[in-house]
Short mmCIF file of C-alpha atoms in Angstrom, two decimals:
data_model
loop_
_atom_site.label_atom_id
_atom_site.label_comp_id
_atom_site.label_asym_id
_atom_site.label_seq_id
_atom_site.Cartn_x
_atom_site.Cartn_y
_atom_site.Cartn_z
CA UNK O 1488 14.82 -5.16 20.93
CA UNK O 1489 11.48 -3.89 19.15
CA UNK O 1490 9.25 -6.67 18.99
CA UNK O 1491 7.38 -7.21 15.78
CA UNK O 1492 4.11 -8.98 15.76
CA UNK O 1493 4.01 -11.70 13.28
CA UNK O 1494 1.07 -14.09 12.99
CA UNK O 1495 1.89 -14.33 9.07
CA UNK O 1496 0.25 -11.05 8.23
CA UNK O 1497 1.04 -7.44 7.68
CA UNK O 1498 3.45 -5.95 6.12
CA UNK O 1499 6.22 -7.02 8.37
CA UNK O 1500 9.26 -6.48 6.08
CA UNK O 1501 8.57 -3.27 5.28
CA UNK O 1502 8.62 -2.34 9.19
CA UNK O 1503 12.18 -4.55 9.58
CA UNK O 1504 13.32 -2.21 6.59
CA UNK O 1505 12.24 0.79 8.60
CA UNK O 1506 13.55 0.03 12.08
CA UNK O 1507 16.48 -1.08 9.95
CA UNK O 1508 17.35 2.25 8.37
CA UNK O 1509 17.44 3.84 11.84
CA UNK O 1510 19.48 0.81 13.12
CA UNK O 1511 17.04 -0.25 15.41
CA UNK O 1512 17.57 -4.10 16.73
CA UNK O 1513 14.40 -5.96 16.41
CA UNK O 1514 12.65 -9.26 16.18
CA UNK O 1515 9.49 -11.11 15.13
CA UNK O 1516 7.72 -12.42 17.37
CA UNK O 1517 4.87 -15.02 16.78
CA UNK O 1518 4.05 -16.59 20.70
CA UNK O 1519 3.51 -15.11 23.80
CA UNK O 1520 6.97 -16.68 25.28
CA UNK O 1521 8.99 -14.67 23.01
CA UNK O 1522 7.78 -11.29 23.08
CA UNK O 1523 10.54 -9.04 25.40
CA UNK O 1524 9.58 -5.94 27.60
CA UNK O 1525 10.60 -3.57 24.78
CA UNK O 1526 8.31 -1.92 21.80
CA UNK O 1527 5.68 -3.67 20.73
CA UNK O 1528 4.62 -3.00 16.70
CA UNK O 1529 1.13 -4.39 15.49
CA UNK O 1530 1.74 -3.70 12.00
CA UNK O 1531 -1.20 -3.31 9.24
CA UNK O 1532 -2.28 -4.40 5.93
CA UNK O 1533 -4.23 -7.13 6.41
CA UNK O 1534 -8.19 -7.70 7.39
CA UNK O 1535 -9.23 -7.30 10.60
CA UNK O 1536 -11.27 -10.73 11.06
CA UNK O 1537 -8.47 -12.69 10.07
CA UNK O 1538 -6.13 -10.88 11.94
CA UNK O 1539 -7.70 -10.86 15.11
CA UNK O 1540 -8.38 -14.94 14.66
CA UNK O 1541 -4.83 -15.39 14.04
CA UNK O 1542 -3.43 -13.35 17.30
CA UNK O 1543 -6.16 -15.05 19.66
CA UNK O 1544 -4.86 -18.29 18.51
CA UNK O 1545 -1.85 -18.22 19.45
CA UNK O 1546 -3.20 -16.00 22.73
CA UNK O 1547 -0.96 -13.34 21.72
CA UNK O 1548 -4.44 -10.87 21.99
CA UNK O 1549 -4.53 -11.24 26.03
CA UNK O 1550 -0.62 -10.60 26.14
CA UNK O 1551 -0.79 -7.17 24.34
CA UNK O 1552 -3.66 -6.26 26.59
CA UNK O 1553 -2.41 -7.30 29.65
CA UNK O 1554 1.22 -5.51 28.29
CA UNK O 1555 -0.50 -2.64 27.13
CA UNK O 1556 -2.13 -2.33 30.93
CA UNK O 1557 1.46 -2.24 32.60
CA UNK O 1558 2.59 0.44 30.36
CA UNK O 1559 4.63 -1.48 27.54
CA UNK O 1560 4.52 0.46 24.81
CA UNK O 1561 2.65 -0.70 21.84
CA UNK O 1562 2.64 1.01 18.38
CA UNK O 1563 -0.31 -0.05 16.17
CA UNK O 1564 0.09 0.83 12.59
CA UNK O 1565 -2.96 1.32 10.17
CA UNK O 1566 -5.02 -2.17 10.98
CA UNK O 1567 -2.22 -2.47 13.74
CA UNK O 1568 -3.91 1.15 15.16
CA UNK O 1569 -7.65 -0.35 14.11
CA UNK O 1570 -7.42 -3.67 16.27
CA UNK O 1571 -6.83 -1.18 19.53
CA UNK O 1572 -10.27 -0.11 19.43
CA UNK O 1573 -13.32 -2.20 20.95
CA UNK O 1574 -14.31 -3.79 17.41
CA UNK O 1575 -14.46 -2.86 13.58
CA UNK O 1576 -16.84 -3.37 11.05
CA UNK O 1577 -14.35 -5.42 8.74
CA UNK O 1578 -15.10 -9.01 7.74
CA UNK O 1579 -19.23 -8.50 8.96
CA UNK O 1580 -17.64 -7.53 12.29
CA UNK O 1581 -14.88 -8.51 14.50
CA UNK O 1582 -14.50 -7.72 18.05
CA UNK O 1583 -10.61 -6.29 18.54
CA UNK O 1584 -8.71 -5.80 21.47
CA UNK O 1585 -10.85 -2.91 23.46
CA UNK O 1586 -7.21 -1.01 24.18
CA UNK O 1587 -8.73 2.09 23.46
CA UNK O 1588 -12.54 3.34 24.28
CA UNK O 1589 -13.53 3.80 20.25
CA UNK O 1590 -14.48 1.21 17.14
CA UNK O 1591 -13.41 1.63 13.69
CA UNK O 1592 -16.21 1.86 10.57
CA UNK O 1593 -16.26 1.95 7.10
CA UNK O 1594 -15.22 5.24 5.76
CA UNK O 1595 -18.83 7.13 5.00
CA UNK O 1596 -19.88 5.87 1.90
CA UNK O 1597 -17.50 3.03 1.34
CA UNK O 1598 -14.95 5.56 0.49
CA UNK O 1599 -11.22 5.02 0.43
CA UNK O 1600 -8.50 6.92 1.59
CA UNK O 1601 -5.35 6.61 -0.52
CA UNK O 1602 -2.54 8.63 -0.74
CA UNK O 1603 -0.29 11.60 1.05
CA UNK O 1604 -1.26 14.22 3.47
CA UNK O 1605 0.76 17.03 5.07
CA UNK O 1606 1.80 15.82 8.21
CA UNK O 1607 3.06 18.04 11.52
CA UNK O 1608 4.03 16.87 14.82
CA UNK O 1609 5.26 18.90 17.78
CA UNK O 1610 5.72 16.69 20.74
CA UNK O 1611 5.69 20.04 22.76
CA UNK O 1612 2.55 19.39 22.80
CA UNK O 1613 2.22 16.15 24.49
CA UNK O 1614 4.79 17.65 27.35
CA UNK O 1615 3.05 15.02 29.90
CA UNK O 1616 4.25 12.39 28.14
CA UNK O 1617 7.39 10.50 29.54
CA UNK O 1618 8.33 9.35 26.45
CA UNK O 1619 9.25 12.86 24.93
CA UNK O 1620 10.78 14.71 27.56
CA UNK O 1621 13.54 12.46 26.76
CA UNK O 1622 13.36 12.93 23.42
CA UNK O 1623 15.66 15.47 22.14
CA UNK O 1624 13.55 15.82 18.47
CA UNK O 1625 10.34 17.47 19.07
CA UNK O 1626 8.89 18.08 15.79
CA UNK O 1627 8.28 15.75 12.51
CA UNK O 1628 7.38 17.68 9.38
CA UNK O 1629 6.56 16.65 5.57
CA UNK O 1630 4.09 14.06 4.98
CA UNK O 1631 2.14 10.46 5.00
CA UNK O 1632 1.33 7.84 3.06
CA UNK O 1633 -2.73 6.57 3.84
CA UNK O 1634 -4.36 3.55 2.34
CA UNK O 1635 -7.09 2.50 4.12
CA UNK O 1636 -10.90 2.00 3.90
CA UNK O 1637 -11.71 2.15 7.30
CA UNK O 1638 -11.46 4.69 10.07
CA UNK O 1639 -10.82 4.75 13.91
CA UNK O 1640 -13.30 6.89 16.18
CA UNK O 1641 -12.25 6.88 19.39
CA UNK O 1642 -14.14 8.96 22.29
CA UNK O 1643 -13.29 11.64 23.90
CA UNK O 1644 -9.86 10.59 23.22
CA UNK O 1645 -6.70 12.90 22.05
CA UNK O 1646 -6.51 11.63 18.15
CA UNK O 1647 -5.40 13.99 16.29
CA UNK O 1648 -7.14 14.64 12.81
CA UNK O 1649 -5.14 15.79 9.82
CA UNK O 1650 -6.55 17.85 7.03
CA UNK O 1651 -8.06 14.85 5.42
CA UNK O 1652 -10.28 14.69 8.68
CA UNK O 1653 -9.43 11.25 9.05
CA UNK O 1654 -7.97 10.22 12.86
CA UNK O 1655 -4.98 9.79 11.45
CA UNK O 1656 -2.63 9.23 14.67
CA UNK O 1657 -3.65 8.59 18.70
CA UNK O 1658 -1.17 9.22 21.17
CA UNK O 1659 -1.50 8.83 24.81
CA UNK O 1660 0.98 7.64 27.36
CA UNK O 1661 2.49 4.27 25.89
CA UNK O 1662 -0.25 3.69 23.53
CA UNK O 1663 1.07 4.87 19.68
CA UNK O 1664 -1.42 4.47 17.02
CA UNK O 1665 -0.94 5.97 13.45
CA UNK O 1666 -3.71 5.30 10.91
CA UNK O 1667 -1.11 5.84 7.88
CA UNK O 1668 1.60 3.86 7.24
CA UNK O 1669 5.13 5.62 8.65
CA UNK O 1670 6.98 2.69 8.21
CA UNK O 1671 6.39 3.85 3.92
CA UNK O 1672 6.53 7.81 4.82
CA UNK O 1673 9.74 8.11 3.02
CA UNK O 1674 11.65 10.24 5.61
CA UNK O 1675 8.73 11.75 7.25
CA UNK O 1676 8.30 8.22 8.60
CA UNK O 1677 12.12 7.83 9.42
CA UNK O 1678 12.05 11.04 11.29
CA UNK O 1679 8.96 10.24 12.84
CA UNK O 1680 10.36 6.52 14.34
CA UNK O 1681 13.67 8.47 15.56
CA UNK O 1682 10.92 10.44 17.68
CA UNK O 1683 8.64 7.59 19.18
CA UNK O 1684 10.79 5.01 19.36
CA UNK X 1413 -6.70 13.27 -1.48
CA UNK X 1414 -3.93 14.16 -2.93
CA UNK X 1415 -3.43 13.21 -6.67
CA UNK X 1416 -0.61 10.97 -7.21
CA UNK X 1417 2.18 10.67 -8.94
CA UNK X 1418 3.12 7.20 -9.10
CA UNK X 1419 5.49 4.72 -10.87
CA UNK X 1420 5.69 1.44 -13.05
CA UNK X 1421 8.26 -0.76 -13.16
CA UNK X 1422 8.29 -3.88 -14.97
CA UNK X 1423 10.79 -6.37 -14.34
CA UNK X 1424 11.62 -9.11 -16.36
CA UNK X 1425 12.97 -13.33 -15.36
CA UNK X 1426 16.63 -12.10 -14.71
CA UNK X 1427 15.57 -9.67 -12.28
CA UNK X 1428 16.11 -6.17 -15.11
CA UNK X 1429 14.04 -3.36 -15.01
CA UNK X 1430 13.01 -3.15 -18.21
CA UNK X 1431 10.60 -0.57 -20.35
CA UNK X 1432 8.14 -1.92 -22.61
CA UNK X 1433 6.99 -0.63 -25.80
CA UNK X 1434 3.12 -1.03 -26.97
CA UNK X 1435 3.27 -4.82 -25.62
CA UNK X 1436 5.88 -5.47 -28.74
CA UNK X 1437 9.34 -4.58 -28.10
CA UNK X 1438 11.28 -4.29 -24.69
CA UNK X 1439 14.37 -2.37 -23.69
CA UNK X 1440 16.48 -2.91 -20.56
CA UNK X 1441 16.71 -0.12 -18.23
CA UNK X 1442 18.84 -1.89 -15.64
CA UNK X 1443 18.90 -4.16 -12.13
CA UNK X 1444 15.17 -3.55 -10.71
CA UNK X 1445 17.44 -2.92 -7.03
CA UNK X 1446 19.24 0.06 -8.80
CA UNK X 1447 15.75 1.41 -10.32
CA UNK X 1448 13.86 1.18 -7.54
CA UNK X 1449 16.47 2.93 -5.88
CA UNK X 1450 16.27 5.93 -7.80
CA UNK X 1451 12.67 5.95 -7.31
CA UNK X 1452 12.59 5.67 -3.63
CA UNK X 1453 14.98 8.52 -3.50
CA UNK X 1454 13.11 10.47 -6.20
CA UNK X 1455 9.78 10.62 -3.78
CA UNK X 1456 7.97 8.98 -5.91
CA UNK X 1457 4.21 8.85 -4.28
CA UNK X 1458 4.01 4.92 -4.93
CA UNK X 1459 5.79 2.09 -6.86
CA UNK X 1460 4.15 -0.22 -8.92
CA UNK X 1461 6.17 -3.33 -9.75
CA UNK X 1462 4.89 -5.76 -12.01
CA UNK X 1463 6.45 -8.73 -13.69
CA UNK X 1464 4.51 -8.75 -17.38
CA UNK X 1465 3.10 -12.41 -18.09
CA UNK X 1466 1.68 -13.52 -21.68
CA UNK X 1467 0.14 -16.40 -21.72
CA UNK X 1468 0.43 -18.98 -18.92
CA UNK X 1469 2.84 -17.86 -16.32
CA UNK X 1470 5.14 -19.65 -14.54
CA UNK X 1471 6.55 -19.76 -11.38
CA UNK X 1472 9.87 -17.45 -11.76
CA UNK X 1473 7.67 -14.45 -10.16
CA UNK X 1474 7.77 -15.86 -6.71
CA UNK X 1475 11.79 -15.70 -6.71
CA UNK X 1476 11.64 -12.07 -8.20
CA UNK X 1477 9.38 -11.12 -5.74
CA UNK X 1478 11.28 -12.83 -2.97
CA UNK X 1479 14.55 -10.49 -4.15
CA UNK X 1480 12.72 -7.64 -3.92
CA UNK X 1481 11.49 -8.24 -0.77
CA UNK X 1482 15.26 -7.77 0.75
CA UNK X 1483 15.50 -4.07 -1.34
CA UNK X 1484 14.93 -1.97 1.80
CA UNK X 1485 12.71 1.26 0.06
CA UNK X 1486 10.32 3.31 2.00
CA UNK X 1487 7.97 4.10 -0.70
CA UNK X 1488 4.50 2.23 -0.71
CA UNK X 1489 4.93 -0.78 -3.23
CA UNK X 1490 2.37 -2.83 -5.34
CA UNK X 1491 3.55 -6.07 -7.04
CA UNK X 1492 2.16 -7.72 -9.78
CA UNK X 1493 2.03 -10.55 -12.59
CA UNK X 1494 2.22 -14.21 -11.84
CA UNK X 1495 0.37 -14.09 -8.35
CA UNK X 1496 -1.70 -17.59 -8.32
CA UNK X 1497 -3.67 -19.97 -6.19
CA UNK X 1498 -0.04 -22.25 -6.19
CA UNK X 1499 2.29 -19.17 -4.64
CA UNK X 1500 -0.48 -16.35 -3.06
CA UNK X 1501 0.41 -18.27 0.73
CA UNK X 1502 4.33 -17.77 -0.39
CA UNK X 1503 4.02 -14.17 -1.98
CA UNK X 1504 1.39 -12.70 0.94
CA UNK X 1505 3.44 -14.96 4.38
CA UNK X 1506 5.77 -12.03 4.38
CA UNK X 1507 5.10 -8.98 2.85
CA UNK X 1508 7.55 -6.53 1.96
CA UNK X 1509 4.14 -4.17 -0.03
CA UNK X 1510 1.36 -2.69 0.56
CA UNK X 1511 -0.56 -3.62 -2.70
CA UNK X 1512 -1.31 -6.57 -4.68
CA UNK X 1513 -1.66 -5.94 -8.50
CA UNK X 1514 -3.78 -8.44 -10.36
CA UNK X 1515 -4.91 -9.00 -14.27
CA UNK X 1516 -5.65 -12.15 -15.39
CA UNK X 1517 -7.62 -12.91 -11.54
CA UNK X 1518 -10.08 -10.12 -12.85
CA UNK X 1519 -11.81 -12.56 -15.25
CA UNK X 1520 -11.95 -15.99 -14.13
CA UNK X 1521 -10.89 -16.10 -10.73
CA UNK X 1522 -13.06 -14.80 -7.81
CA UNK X 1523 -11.41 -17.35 -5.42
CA UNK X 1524 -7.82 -15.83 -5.89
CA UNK X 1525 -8.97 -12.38 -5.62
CA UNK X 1526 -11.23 -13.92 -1.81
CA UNK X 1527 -8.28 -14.95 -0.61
CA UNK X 1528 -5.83 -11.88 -1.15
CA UNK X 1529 -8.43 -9.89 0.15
CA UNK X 1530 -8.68 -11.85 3.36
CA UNK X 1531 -5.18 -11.92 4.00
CA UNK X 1532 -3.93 -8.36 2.59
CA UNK X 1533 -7.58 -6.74 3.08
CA UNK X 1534 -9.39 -4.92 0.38
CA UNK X 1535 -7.90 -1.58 0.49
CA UNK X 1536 -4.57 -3.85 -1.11
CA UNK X 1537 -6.20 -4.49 -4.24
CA UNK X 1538 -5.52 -3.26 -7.28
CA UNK X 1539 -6.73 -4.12 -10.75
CA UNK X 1540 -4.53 -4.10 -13.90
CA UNK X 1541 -6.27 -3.19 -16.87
CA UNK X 1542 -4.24 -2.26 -20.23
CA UNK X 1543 -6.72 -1.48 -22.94
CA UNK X 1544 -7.71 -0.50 -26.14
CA UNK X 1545 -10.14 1.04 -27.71
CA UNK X 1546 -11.36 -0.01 -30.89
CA UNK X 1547 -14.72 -0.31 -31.74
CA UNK X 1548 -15.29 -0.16 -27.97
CA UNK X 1549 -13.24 -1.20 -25.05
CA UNK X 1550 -11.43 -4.11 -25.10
CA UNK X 1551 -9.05 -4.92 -22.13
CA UNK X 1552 -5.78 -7.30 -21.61
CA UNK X 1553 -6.04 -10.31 -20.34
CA UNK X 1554 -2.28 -11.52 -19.72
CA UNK X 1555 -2.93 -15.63 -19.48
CA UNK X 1556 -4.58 -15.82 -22.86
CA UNK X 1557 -2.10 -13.03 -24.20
CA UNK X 1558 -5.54 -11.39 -25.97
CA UNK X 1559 -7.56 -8.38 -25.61
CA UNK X 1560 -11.32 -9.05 -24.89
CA UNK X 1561 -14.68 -6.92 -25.22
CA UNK X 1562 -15.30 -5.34 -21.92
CA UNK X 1563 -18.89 -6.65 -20.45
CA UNK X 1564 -20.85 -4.49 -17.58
CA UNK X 1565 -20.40 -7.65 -15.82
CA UNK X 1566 -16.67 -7.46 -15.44
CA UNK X 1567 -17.39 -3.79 -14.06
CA UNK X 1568 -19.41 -4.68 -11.02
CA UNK X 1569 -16.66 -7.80 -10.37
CA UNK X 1570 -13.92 -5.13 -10.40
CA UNK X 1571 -16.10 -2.72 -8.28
CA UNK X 1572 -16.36 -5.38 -5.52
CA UNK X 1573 -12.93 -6.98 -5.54
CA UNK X 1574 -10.78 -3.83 -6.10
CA UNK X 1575 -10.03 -0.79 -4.22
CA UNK X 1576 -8.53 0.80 -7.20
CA UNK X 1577 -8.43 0.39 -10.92
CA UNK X 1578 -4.83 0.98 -13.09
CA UNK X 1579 -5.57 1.84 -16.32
CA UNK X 1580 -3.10 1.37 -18.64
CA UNK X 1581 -2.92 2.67 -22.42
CA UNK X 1582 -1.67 -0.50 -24.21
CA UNK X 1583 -1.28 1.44 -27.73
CA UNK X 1584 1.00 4.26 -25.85
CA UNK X 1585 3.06 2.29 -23.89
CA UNK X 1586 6.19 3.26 -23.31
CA UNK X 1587 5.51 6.08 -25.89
CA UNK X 1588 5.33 10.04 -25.17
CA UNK X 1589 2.02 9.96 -27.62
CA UNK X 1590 -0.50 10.95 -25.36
CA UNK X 1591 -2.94 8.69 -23.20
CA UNK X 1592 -5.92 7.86 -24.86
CA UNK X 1593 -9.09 9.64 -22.92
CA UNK X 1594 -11.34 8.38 -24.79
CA UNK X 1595 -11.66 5.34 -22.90
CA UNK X 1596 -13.46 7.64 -19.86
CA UNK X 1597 -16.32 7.07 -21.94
CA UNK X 1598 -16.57 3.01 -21.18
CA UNK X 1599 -15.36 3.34 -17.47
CA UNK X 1600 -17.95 2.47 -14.92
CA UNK X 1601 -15.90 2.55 -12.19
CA UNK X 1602 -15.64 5.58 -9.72
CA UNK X 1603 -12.73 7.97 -11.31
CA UNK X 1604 -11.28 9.27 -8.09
CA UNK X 1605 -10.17 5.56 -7.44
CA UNK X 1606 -8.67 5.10 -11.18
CA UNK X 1607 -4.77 5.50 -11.58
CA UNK X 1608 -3.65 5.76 -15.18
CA UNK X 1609 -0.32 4.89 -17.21
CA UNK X 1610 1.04 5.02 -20.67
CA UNK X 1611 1.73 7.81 -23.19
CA UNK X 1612 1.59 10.01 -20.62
CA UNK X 1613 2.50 13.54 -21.75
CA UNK X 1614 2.63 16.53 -18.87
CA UNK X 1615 -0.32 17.74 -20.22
CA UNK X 1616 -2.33 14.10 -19.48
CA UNK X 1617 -0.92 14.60 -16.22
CA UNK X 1618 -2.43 17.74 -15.61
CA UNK X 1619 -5.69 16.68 -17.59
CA UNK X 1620 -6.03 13.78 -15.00
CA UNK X 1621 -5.15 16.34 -12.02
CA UNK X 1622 -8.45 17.95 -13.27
CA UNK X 1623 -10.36 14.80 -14.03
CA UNK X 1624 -9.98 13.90 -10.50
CA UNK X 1625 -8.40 11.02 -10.74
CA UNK X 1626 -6.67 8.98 -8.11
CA UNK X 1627 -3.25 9.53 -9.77
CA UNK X 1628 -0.87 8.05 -12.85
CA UNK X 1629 1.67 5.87 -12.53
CA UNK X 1630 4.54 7.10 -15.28
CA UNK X 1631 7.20 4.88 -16.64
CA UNK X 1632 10.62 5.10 -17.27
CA UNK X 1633 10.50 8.91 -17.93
CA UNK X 1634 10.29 8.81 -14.23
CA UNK X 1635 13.87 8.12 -14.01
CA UNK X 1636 14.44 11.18 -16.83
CA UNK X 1637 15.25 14.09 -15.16
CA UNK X 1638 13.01 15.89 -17.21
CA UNK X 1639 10.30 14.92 -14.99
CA UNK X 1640 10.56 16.08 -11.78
CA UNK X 1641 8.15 14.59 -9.44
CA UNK X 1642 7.62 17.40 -7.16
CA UNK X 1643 6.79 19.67 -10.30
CA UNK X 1644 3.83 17.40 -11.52
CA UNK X 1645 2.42 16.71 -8.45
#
């Protein structure tokens, strides 16, 4: 049962109607009592100060951590992937959950970053990772949608950069973090759940 | 980025897709579900649904957007017309988009636009603007069902509340006659974050591709299969 994070933001239908098309049980889940050991999904499109305010109210920020620490898996998804870093510059500044080592700025310039970009995945790749030796799909190819104004650096870390030279997806042992959105990646984004979920 | 090729939909009180014609006449194309069906499977880069208000709204737009909310697509959505201070905290508490599409906000309304930005974050917001140019620029403002004068003022609002601009030709609507370029020469807003719609021929399309622009968003002829996506992008 994927658990879906719901503190009244994001775009959490649109992530029900993609775990739904793979037939993928799920649930929200909005305290700390009723989150299960499975998948965890921050999803994005919201702001990152508001965000963050809502999840420490209801203490669901210390759970994720403390999940996140004992090897739950956790996908973040565009502000969802953002909020894993140390803090962001959204909102004059918010201090985020410090999963990985890394913050996340303003594009340079204010820019924005809308649209598709070619997208390939070989899990091959990432053979030291438990999650896709058991995997029998190892490669996700076509493309993703991105629309965001803000960007994740992380150090040292293995992102992985696409041709828009954005950090455009994270992966490393049970942490997922995808700065596009997947969950609207037409079947790019279906093939690519089938693969990390 | 890549340049877009996107697509409007307007959808009227019963829940029809339905194509409009230079703000005058309208023609049903069919149940929104069905359309934005085709448009999901189509690969359309982005869907822009908008429910077309003149004058003051009411509150029907909620229940459309409620319905569409259970239409399970996996194309990034923007939905428009009738979002207000009375049913933002009902539209945004479960989002089924990516994008919020305002008009009439872009005038009068700073505190609307505050608060979709704090709960759906900047990069969500979009700015209708249909236009026309005569004797200058004037541009649509859906509550007061009248085209005003655009002021440098407006500009720099829509440069701080919106992540994107949708430019809409309000004289070709719904027409093959060509989008109007002309109005390129009033825009202060930066180009590669302007989408534009109406009259578009396959030549605009291309013209735009060259501009630099963000994308277009096409109407019904999208659903023609004349127009293959894949081709124009």
């Amino acid at each position: 049962m994927v658990n879906i994070i719901d503190v009244g933001l994001g775009n959490i239908r649109s992530i029900e109607h993609w775990l739904g098309r793979s037939n993928l049980l799920y649930k929200r889940v909005s305290d700390v009592s009723s989150i299960t050991n499975d998948v965890i999904i921050i999803p994005g499109v919201a702001s990152a100060g508001e965000y963050m305010r809502r999840l420490k109210e209801r203490n669901l920020d210390k759970e994720i951590i403390v999940r996140s620490g004992q090897g739950q898996k956790i996908i973040g998804i565009c502000l969802g992937f953002q909020i894993l870093t140390e803090y962001s510059e959204e909102d004059g500044g918010t201090e985020c959950l410090g999963i990985l080592k890394g913050f996340t700025k303003y594009i340079d310039g204010y820019k924005t970053h809308n649209g598709w970009s070619a997208f390939d995945f070989d899990s091959r790749k990432l053979s030291k990772n438990l999650h896709f030796k058991k995997q029998r799909k190892k490669i996700v190819s076509g493309r993703v949608y991105f629309n965001h104004e803000l960007e994740v650096e992380l150090e040292g870390a293995h992102a992985a950069k696409l041709d828009n030279g954005i950090t455009s997806f994270f992966i490393q042992d049970n942490i997922f973090g995808f700065q596009f959105h997947p969950e609207k990646s037409q079947n790019t984004g279906q093939e690519l759940l089938e693969l990390i979920i | 980025m890549s340049f877009r090729i996107g697509a409007t939909v307007l959808i009227d009180h019963n829940g029809n897709a339905v194509q409009s014609y230079g703000f005058k006449k309208k023609r049903i194309l069919g149940n929104v579900q069905k359309v934005l069906k085709f448009l999901d499977a189509y690969e359309v880069d982005e869907i822009h649904a908008i429910v077309p208000l003149k004058g003051e709204g009411d509150d029907k737009s909620s229940d459309i957007f409620s319905r569409l909310s259970e239409i399970p697509i996996s194309t990034p959505l923007g939905i428009g017309g009738g979002i207000t201070e009375r049913n933002i905290g009902e539209i945004t508490k479960d989002p089924f988009f990516e994008r919020c599409i305002f008009n009439s906000a872009i005038f009068n309304n700073p505190e609307l636009l505050q608060k979709a930005k704090s709960i759906m974050g900047h990069q969500s917001m979009v700015a209708s603007v249909p236009f026309i140019v005569d004797d200058g620029l004037k541009i649509y403002h859906s509550k007061t069902n009248s085209f005003k004068t655009m002021k440098d003022e407006l500009w720099k609002e829509i440069e701080s509340n919106f992540n994107e601009v949708l430019l809409l030709d309000a004289s070709a609507e719904g027409d093959k006659k060509e989008f109007n370029f002309e109005v390129f020469e009033y825009i202060k807003f930066p180009i590669d974050r302007v989408l534009i719609s109406g009259g578009l021929t396959k030549f605009d399309i291309n013209k735009a591709k060259k501009m630099g622009l963000a994308g277009v968003s096409i109407d019904n002829f999208a659903l023609h299969s004349e127009y293959s996506i894949r081709a124009l992008r």
